[in-house]
Coordinates of C-alpha atoms in Angstrom, one line a residue:
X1 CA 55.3 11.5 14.9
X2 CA 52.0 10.3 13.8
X3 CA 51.8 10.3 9.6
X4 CA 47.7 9.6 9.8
X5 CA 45.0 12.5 8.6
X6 CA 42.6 14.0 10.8
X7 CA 40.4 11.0 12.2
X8 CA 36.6 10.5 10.8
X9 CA 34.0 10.0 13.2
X10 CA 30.2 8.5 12.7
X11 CA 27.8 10.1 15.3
X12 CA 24.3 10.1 15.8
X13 CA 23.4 13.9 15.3
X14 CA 20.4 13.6 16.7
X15 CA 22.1 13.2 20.1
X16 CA 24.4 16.1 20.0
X17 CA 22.4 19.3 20.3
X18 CA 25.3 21.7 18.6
X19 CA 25.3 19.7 15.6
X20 CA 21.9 19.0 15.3
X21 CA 20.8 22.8 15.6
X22 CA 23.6 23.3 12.7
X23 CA 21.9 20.6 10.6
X24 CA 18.3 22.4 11.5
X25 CA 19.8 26.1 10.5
X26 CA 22.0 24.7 7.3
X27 CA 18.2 22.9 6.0
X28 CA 16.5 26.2 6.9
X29 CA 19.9 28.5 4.9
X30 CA 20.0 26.2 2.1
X31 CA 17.3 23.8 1.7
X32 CA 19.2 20.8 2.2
X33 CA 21.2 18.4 4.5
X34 CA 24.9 19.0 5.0
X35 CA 27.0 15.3 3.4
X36 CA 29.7 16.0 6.6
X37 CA 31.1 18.2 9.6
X38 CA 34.1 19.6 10.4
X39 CA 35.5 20.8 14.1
X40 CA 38.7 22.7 14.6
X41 CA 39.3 23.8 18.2
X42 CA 41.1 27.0 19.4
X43 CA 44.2 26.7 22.3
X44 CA 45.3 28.4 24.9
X45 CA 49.0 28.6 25.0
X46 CA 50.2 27.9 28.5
X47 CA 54.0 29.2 27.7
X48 CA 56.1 30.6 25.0
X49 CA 54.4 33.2 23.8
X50 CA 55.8 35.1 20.5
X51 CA 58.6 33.0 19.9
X52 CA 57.2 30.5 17.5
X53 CA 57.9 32.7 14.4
X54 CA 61.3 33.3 15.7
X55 CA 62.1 28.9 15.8
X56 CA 61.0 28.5 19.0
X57 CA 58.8 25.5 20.9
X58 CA 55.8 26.8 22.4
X59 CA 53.5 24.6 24.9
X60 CA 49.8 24.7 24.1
X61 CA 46.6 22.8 24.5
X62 CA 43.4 22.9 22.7
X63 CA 40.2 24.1 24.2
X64 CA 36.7 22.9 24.1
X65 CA 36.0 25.9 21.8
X66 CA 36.1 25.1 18.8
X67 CA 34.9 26.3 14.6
X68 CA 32.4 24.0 13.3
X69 CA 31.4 23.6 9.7
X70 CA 28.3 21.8 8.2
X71 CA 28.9 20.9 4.6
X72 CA 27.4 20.4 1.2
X73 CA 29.6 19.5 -2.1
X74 CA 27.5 21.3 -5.2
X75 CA 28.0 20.8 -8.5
X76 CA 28.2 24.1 -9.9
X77 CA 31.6 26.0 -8.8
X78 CA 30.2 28.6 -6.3
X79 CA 31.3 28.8 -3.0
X80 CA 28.5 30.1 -0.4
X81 CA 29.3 30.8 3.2
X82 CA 27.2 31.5 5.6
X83 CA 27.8 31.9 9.3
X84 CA 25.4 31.5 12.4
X85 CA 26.3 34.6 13.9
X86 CA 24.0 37.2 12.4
X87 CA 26.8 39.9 13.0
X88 CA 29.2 37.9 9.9
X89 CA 27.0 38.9 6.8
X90 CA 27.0 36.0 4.1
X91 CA 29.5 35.5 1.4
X92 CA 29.5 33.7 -1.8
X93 CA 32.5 33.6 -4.4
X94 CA 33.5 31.6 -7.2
X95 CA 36.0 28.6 -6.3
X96 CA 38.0 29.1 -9.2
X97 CA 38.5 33.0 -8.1
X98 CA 39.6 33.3 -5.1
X99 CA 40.9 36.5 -3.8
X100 CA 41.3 37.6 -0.5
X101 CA 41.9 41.4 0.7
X102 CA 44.1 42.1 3.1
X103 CA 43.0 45.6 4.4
X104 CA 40.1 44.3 5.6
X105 CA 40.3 41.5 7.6
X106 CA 36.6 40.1 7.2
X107 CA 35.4 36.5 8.8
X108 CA 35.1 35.0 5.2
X109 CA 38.6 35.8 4.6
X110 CA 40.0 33.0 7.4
X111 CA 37.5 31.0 5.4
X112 CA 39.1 31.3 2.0
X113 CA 42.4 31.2 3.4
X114 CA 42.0 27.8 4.4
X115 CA 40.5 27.0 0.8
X116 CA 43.5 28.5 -1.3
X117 CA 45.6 27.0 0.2
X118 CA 44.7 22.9 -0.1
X119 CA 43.8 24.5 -3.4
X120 CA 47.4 25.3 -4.3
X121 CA 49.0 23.0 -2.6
X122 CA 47.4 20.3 -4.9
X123 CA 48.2 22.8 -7.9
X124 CA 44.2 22.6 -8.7
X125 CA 41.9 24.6 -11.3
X126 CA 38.0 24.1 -12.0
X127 CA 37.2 23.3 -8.5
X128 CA 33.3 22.5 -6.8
X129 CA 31.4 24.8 -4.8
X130 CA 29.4 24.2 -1.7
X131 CA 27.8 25.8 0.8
X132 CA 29.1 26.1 4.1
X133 CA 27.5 27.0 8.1
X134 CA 30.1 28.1 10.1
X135 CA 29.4 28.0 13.7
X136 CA 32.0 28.9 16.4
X137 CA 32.1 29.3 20.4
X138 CA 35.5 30.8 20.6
X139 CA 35.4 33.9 21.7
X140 CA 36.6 36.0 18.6
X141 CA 39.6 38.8 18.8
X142 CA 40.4 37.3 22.0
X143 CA 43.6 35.4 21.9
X144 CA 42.4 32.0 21.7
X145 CA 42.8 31.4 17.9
X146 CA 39.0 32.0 16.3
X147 CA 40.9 32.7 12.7
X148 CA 43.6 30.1 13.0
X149 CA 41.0 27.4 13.5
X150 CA 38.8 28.9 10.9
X151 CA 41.3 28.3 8.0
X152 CA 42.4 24.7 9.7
X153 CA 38.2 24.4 9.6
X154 CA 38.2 25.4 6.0
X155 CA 41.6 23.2 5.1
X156 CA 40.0 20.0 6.5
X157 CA 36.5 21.0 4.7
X158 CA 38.3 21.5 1.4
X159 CA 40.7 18.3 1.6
X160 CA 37.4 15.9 2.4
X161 CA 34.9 17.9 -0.3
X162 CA 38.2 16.8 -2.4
X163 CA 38.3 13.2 -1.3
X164 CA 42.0 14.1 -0.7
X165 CA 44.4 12.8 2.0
X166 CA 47.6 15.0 3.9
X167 CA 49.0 13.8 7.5
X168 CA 48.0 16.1 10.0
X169 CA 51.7 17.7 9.9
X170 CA 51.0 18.1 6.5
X171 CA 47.7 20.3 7.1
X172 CA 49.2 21.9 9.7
X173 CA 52.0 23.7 7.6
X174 CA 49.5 24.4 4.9
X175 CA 47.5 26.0 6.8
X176 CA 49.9 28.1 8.8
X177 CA 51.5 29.2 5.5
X178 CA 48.0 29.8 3.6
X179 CA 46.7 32.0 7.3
X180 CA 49.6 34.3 5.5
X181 CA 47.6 35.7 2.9
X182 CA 45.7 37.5 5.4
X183 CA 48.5 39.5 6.3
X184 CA 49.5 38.3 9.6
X185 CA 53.4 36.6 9.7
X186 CA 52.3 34.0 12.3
X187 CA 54.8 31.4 13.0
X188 CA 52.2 28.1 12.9
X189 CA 51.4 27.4 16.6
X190 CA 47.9 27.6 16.2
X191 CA 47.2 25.7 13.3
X192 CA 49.5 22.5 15.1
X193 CA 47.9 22.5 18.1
X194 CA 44.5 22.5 15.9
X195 CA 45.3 19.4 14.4
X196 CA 47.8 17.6 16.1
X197 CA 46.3 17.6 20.0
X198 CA 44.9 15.2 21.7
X199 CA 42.6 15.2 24.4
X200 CA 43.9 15.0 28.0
X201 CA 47.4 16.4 27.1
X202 CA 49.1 20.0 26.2
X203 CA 51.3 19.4 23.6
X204 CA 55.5 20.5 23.3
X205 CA 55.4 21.9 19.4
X206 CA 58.6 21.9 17.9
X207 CA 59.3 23.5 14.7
X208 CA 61.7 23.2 11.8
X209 CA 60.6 19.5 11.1
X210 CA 57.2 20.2 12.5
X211 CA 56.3 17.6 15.7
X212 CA 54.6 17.4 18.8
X213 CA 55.5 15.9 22.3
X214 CA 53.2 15.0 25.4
X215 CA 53.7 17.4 27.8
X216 CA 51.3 15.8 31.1
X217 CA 49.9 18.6 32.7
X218 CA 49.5 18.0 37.1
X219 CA 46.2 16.7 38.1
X220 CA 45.9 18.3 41.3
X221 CA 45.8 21.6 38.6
X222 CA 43.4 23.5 36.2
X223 CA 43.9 26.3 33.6
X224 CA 41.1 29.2 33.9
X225 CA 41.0 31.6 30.8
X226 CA 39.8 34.8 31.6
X227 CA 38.9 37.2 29.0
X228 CA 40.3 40.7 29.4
X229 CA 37.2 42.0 27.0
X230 CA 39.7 43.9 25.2
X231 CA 39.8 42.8 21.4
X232 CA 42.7 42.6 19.8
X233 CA 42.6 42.1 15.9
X234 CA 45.9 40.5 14.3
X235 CA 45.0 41.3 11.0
X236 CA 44.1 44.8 11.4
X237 CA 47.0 46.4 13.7
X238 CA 50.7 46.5 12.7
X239 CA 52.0 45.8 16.6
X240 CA 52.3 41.5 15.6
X241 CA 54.1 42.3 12.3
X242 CA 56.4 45.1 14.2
X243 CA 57.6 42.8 16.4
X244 CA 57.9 39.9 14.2
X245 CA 60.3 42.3 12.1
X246 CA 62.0 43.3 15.3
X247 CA 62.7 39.9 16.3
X248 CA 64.1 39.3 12.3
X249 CA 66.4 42.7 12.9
X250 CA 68.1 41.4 16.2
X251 CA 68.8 38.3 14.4
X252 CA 70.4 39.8 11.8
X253 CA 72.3 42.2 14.4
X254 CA 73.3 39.4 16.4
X255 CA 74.2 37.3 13.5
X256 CA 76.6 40.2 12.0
X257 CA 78.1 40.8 15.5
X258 CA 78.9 37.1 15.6
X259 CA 80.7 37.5 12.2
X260 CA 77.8 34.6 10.5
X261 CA 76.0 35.0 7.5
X262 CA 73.4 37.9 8.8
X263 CA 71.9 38.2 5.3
X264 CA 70.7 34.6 5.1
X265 CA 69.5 34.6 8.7
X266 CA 65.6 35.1 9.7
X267 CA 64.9 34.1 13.2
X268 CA 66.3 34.3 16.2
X269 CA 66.5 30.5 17.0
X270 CA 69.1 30.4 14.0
X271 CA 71.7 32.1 15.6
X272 CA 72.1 29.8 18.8
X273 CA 72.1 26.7 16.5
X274 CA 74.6 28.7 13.8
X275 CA 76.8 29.4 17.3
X276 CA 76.3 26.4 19.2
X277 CA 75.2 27.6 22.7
X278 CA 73.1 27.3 25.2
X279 CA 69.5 29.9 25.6
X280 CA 71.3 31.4 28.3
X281 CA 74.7 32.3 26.7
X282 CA 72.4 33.6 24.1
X283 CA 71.2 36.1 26.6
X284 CA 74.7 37.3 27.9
X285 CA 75.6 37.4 23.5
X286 CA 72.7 40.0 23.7
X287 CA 73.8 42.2 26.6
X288 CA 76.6 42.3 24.9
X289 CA 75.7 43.0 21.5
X290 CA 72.4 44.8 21.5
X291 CA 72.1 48.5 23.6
X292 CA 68.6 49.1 25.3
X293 CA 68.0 52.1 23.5
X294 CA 65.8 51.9 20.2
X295 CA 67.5 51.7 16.9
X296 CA 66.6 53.8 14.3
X297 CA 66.3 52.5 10.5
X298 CA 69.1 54.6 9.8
X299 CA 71.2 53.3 13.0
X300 CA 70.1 49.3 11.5
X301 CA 71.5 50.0 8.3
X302 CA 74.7 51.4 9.4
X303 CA 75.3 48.1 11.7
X304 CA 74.4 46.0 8.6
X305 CA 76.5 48.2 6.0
X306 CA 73.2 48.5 3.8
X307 CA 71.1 51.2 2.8
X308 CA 67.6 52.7 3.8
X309 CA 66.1 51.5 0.5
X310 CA 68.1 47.5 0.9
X311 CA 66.6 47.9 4.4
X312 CA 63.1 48.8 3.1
X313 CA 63.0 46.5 -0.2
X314 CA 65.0 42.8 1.0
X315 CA 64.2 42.8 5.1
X316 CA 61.1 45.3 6.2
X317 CA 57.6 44.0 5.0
X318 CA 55.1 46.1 3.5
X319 CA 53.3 47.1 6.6
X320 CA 56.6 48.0 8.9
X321 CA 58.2 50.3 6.5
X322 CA 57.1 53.1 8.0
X323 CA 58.1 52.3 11.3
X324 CA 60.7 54.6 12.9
X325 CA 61.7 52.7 15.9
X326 CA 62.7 49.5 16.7
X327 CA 63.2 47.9 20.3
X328 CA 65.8 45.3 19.4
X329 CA 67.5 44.1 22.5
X330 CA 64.2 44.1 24.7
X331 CA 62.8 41.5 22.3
X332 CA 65.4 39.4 21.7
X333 CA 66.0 39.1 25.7
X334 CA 62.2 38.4 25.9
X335 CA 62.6 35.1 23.1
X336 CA 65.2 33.8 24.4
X337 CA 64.4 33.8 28.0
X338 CA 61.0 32.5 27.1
X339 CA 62.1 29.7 25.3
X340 CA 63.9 28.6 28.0
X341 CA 61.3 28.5 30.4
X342 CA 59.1 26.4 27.9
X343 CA 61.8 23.9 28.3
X344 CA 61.5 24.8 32.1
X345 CA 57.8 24.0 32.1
X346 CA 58.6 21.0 30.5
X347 CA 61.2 19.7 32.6
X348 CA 58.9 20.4 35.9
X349 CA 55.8 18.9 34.8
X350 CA 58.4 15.6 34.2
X351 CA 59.8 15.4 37.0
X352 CA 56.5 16.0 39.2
X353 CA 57.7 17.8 42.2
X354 CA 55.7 17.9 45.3
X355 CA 55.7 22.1 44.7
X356 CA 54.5 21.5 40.8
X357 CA 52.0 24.1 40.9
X358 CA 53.7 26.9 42.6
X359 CA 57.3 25.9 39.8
X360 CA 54.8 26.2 37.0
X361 CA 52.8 29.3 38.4
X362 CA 56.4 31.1 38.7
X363 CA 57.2 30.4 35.3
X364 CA 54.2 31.5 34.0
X365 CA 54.8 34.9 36.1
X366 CA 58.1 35.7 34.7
X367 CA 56.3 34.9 31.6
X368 CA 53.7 37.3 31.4
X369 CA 56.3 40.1 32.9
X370 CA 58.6 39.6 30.0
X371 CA 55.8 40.3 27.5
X372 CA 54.8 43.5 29.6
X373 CA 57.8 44.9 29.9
X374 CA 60.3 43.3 27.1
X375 CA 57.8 42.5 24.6
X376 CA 55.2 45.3 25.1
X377 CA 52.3 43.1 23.9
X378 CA 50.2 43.6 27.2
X379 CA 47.7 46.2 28.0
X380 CA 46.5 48.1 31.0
X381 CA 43.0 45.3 31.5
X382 CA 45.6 42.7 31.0
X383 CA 47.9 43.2 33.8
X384 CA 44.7 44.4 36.1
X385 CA 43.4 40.6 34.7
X386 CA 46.4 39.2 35.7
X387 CA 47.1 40.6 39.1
X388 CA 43.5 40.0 40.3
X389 CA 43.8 36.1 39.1
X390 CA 47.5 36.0 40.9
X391 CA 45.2 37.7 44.4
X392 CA 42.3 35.3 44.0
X393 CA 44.8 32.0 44.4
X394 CA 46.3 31.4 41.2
X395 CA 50.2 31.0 41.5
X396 CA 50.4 31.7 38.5
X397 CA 48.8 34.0 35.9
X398 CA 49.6 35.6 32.4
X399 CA 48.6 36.9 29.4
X400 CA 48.1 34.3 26.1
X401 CA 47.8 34.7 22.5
X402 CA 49.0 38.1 20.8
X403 CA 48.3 40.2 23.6
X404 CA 47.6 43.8 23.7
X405 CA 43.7 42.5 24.5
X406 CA 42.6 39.1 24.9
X407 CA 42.3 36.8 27.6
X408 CA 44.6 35.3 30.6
X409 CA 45.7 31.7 31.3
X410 CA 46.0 30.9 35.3
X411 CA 47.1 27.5 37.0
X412 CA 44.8 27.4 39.6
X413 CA 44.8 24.6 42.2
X414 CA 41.6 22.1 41.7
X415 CA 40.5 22.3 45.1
X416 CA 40.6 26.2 45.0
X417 CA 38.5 26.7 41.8
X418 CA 35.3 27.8 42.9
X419 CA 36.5 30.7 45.2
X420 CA 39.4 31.5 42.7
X421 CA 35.9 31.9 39.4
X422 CA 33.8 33.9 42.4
X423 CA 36.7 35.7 43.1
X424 CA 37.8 36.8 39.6
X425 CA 34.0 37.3 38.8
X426 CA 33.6 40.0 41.3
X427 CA 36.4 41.6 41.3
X428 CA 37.1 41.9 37.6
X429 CA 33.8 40.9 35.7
X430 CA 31.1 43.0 38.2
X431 CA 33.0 46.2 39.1
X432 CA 32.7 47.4 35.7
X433 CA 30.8 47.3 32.4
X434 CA 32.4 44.3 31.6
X435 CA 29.6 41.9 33.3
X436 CA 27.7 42.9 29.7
X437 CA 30.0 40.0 28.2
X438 CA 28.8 36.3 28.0
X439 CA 29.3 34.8 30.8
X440 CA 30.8 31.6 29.3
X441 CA 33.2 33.6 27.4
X442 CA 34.4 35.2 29.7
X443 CA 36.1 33.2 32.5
X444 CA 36.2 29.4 32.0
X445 CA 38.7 26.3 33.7
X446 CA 39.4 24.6 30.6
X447 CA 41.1 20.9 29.6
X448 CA 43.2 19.9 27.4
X449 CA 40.9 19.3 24.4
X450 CA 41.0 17.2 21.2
X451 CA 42.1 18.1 17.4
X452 CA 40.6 18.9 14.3
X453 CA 37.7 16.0 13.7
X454 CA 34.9 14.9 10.5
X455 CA 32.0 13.9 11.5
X456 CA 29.9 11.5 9.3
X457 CA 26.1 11.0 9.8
X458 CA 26.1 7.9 11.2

């Protein structure tokens, strides 16, 4: 596992047009050059989605999208932040007071997430200022991480103005725990895959020590995200941190049934290891100990032996104490079936069969079923999304990121691409409003990209 920081990079800026308008606007914004850049990109995750922040590996790449940051240390301790998208208003805050407001789950917020959280991890007071152009081409609220690589943006940008140095691992777990203080109970996919991928490959993330694999993708293959235009907000719905507490309460459940320490338990992934078996004995533990039918709080706290207020004070967070039903077996059957066909999807693209692309697409099928119908994180656009991908020769489609809005990934055979984007244009994109999004943003092939970068003026 590679110890080294994000890498530096001198470039010419003339001769990249994205950086060089971003020099043009900063100059014009603050009357001055920016001293450095930083990229982040967003990912798509192929498979394993919702599992991370029960201990599960997930397999994601980056994208070509990415957050990019021009940069100027000041010396006075004001932080501005300004963002090329007229629609994010500008922001400016002192360094040495940051505070970040949950209920409302503004742009600058991701920013300043990214910020604290170098800031505390180097225990630091009396910090600089600077000011700060954001630019991003990921398509926001659309399941390809915008905020995740906004505060892995913001972490690399505060390490450098710092002259600090952290391994990439080291960012990555920052930032993932930092992206917290937004509210969201993410499980630290996104900000890995923002720092530790490298161009060319998707990446196997494992968790609990954090570290990332190769995982070669088949060359006679592409991903196509499609975006559903359905936006789905993290930050400002409770449906991520419901099941992220549903997952927690099956643990616990499973854990107690098992006769194991339920109370010190978390995620799901600790009660295989605790027991010792195998993803699919894990599924037959949960026939066996979990009924289909919702549980009640009160019905959880008589399994446990606790009471409503132990339930609502030591194991419910803030925002899913008011929830009155909770879909235990149905999620635990979805996380443990879909971490075992991450290690499926790893195995296949291994072993290169002549039928890769159809073994992958049927993964990736059962994937995005199991988060319909187990999970509950899809939506009506999705599943449309998805079955007009599956009908326009993809062998594979489903939804990625949070769900519930968002975009689809598809394998889609190379030589099959341009039918498979007119195909999916047409039927999805021009029978309705929908043609009113970007183009671009809406329905891409994508490879695997690189990680977070700094550029230098050469």
């Amino acid at each position: 596992m590679t110890t080294e920081g994000p890498a530096t990079r001198r470039v010419q800026v003339a001769e990249h047009p994205r950086l060089l308008k971003l020099k043009e606007m900063f100059n014009s914004k603050f009357g001055s050059i920016p001293k450095f850049y930083v990229r982040a990109p967003g990912r798509v995750n192929i498979i394993g989605e919702h599992i991370d922040y029960c201990g599960y590996s997930v397999l994601p790449m980056a994208v070509e999208q990415d957050m990019l940051i021009a940069v100027e240390p000041v010396k006075t301790h004001t932080l501005q932040l300004a963002n090329t998208n007229p629609l994010y208003p500008d922001f400016s805050t002192s360094a040495n007071n940051i505070q970040i407001d949950k209920t409302k789950p503004f742009w600058h917020n991701y920013f300043l997430c990214g910020f604290k959280g170098i800031q505390e991890h180097f225990g630091l007071s009396n910090l600089t200022g600077m000011n700060c152009l954001v630019d991003g081409n990921i398509p926001p609220s659309s399941g390809l991480s915008s905020s995740s690589a906004l505060v892995c943006c913001a972490g690399l940008v505060t390490l450098t103005v710092l002259g600090m140095n952290l391994s990439k691992v080291e960012l990555a777990e920052i930032c993932a725990k930092s992206e917290r203080y937004i509210g969201t109970e993410g499980g630290g996919m996104d900000q890995s895959i923002s720092f530790l991928a490298e161009e060319g490959t998707a990446k196997l993330i494992e968790f609990s020590p954090l570290r990332a694999t190769d995982v070669k993708l088949p060359s006679g293959a592409v991903f196509v995200i499609a975006n559903s235009c359905v936006e789905m907000n993290k930050a400002a719905t409770s449906h991520f941190n419901t099941r992220v507490m549903e997952c927690r309460l099956a643990a616990k459940l499973l854990a107690k049934y098992k006769s194991l320490q339920w109370d010190k338990v978390l995620r799901l992934e600790e009660v295989q290891t605790e027991l010792g078996i195998s993803l699919e004995e894990m599924l037959l533990v949960t026939e066996d100990a979990l009924h289909s039918e919702p549980y009640s709080p009160e019905e959880i706290c008589r399994c446990l032996g606790i009471s409503l207020e132990e339930l609502r004070t030591q194991i419910l967070s803030p925002n899913t104490q008011d929830v009155l039903i909770f879909k235990l077996y149905q999620r635990a059957k979805h996380v443990y079936s879909e971490a075992a066909r991450v290690l499926q999807f790893k195995k296949i693209c291994e072993e290169a069969p002549d039928n890769i692309v159809q073994l992958l697409g049927e993964l990736m099928n059962q994937s995005h079923r199991s988060c319909r119908d187990m999970y509950e994180c899809s939506c009506p656009e999705l599943d449309q999304l998805v079955d007009i991908c599956r009908k326009s020769g993809a062998p594979g489609s489903r939804l990625t990121g949070a769900g519930w809005g968002g975009c689809t990934v598809s394998i889609v055979p190379a030589d099959k691409l341009p039918s498979f984007l007119a195909n999916v244009q047409e039927a999805y994109y021009q029978r309705s409003d929908r043609s009113l999004a970007p183009e671009k943003q809406s329905l891409f092939a994508t490879k695997p990209g690189g990680g977070a970068l700094v550029f230098l003026e050469a």
